[in-house]
Coordinates of C-alpha atoms in Angstrom, one line a residue:
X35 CA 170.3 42.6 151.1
X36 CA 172.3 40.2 152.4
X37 CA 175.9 40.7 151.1
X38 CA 177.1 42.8 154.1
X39 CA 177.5 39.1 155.3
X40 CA 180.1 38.4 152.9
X41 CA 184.2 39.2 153.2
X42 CA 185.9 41.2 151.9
X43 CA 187.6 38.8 149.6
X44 CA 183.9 37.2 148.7
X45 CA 182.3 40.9 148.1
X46 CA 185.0 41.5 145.6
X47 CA 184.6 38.3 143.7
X48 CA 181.0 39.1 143.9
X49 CA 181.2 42.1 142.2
X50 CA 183.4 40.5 139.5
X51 CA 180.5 37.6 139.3
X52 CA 177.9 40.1 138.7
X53 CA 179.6 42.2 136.1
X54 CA 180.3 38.6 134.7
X55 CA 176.6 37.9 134.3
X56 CA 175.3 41.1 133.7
X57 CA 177.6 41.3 130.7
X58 CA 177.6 37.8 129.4
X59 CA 174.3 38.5 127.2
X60 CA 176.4 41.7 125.7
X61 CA 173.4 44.3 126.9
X62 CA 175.0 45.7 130.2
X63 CA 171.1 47.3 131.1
X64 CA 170.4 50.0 132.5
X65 CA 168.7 48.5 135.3
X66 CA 171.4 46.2 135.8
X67 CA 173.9 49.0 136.2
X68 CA 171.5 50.4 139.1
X69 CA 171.6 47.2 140.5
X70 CA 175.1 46.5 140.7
X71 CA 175.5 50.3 142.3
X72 CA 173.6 49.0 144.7
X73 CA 175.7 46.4 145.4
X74 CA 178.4 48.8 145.8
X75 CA 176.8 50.5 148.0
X76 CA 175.2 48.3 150.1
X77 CA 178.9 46.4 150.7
X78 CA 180.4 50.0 151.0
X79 CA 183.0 49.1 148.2
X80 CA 183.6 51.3 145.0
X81 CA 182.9 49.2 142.1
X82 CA 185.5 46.7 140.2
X83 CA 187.2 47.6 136.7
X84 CA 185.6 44.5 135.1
X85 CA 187.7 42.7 132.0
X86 CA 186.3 39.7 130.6
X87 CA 189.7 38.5 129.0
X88 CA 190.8 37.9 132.3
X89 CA 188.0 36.6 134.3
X90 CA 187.7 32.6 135.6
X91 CA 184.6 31.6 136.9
X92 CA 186.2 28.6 138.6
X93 CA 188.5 31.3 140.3
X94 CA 185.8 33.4 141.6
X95 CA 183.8 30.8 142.2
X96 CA 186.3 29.3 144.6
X97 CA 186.1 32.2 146.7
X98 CA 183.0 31.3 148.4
X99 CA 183.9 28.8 151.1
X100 CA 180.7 29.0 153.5
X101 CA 177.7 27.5 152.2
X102 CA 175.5 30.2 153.5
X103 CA 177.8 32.4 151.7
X104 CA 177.2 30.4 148.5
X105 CA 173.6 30.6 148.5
X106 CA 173.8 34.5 149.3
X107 CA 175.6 35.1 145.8
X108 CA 173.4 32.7 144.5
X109 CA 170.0 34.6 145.6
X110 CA 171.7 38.0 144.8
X111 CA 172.9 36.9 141.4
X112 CA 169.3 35.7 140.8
X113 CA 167.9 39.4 141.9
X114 CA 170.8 41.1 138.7
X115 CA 169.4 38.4 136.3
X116 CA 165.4 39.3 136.6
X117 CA 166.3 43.4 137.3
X118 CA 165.4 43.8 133.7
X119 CA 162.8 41.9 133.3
X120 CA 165.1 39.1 130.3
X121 CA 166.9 36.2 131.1
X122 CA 169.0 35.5 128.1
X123 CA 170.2 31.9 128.1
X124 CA 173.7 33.0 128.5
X125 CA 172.2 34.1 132.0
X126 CA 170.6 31.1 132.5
X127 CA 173.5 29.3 131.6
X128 CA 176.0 30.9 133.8
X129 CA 173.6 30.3 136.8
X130 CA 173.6 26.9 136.1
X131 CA 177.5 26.5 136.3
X132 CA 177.1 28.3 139.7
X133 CA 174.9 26.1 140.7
X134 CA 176.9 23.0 139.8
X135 CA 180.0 24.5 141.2
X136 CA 178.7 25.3 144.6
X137 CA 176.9 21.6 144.5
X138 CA 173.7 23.4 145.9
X139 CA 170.5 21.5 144.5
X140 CA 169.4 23.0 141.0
X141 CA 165.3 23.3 143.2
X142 CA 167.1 25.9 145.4
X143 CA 168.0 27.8 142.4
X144 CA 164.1 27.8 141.5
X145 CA 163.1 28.6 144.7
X146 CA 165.8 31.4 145.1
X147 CA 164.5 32.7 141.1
X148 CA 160.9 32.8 142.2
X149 CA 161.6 35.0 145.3
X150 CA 163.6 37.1 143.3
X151 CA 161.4 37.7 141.0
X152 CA 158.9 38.6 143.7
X153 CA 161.9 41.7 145.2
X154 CA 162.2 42.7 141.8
X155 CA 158.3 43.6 141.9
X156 CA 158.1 44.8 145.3
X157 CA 161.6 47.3 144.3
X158 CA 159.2 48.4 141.3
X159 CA 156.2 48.9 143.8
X160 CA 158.2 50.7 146.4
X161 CA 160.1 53.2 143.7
X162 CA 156.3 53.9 142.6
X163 CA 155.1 54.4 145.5
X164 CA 157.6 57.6 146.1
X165 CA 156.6 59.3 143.2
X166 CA 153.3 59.1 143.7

């Protein structure tokens, strides 16, 4: 939603962050993967060839200068952790290096799960609501 916000730079180190996460708990999902599409889409950018041998979280991480740019990954990250529903602690774990990178303050990262799992139902809602 809001990562047309990002660079260029930022939206590919994005993408490399959420393949990051949405691999760490070794179950890529199927939601997940729709999610991630998504992403792709929504920063018109074809995805990234993701290779965890030669990813750096500090790296990527660094990437994100702007604090409003920090908290975006943050709150988009949070929406590819609760797509399906499990938050492995590998997840959880990652999100709380994130945090600690960025030095946001860990009650944002609440705040920003809570309304994420709040989308996630509303996506569900809306995708029923065309069938119906």
């Amino acid at each position: 939603m809001f990562l047309n916000r990002l660079n260029l730079g930022e939206k590919e180190a994005f993408l490399h962050l959420a393949h990051h996460i949405a691999h760490s708990d070794k179950n890529f999902s199927s939601e997940e993967q729709v999610v991630i599409a998504k992403y792709c889409m929504e920063m018109q950018m074809d995805d990234i060839s993701y290779n965890h041998h030669n990813f750096d979280l500090s790296v990527i991480l660094d990437t994100f200068e702007l604090e409003s740019h920090k908290k975006i990954a943050l709150l988009e990250l949070m929406a590819l952790i609760y797509a399906d529903g499990v938050v492995s602690e590998e997840e959880q774990s990652l999100i709380d290096m994130i945090v600690e990178h960025f030095d946001l303050n860990p009650n944002l990262a609440i705040t920003y799960r809570e309304w994420a799992k709040g989308i996630s139902a509303l996506l569900l809602q809306g995708e029923a609501l065309i069938h119906l």
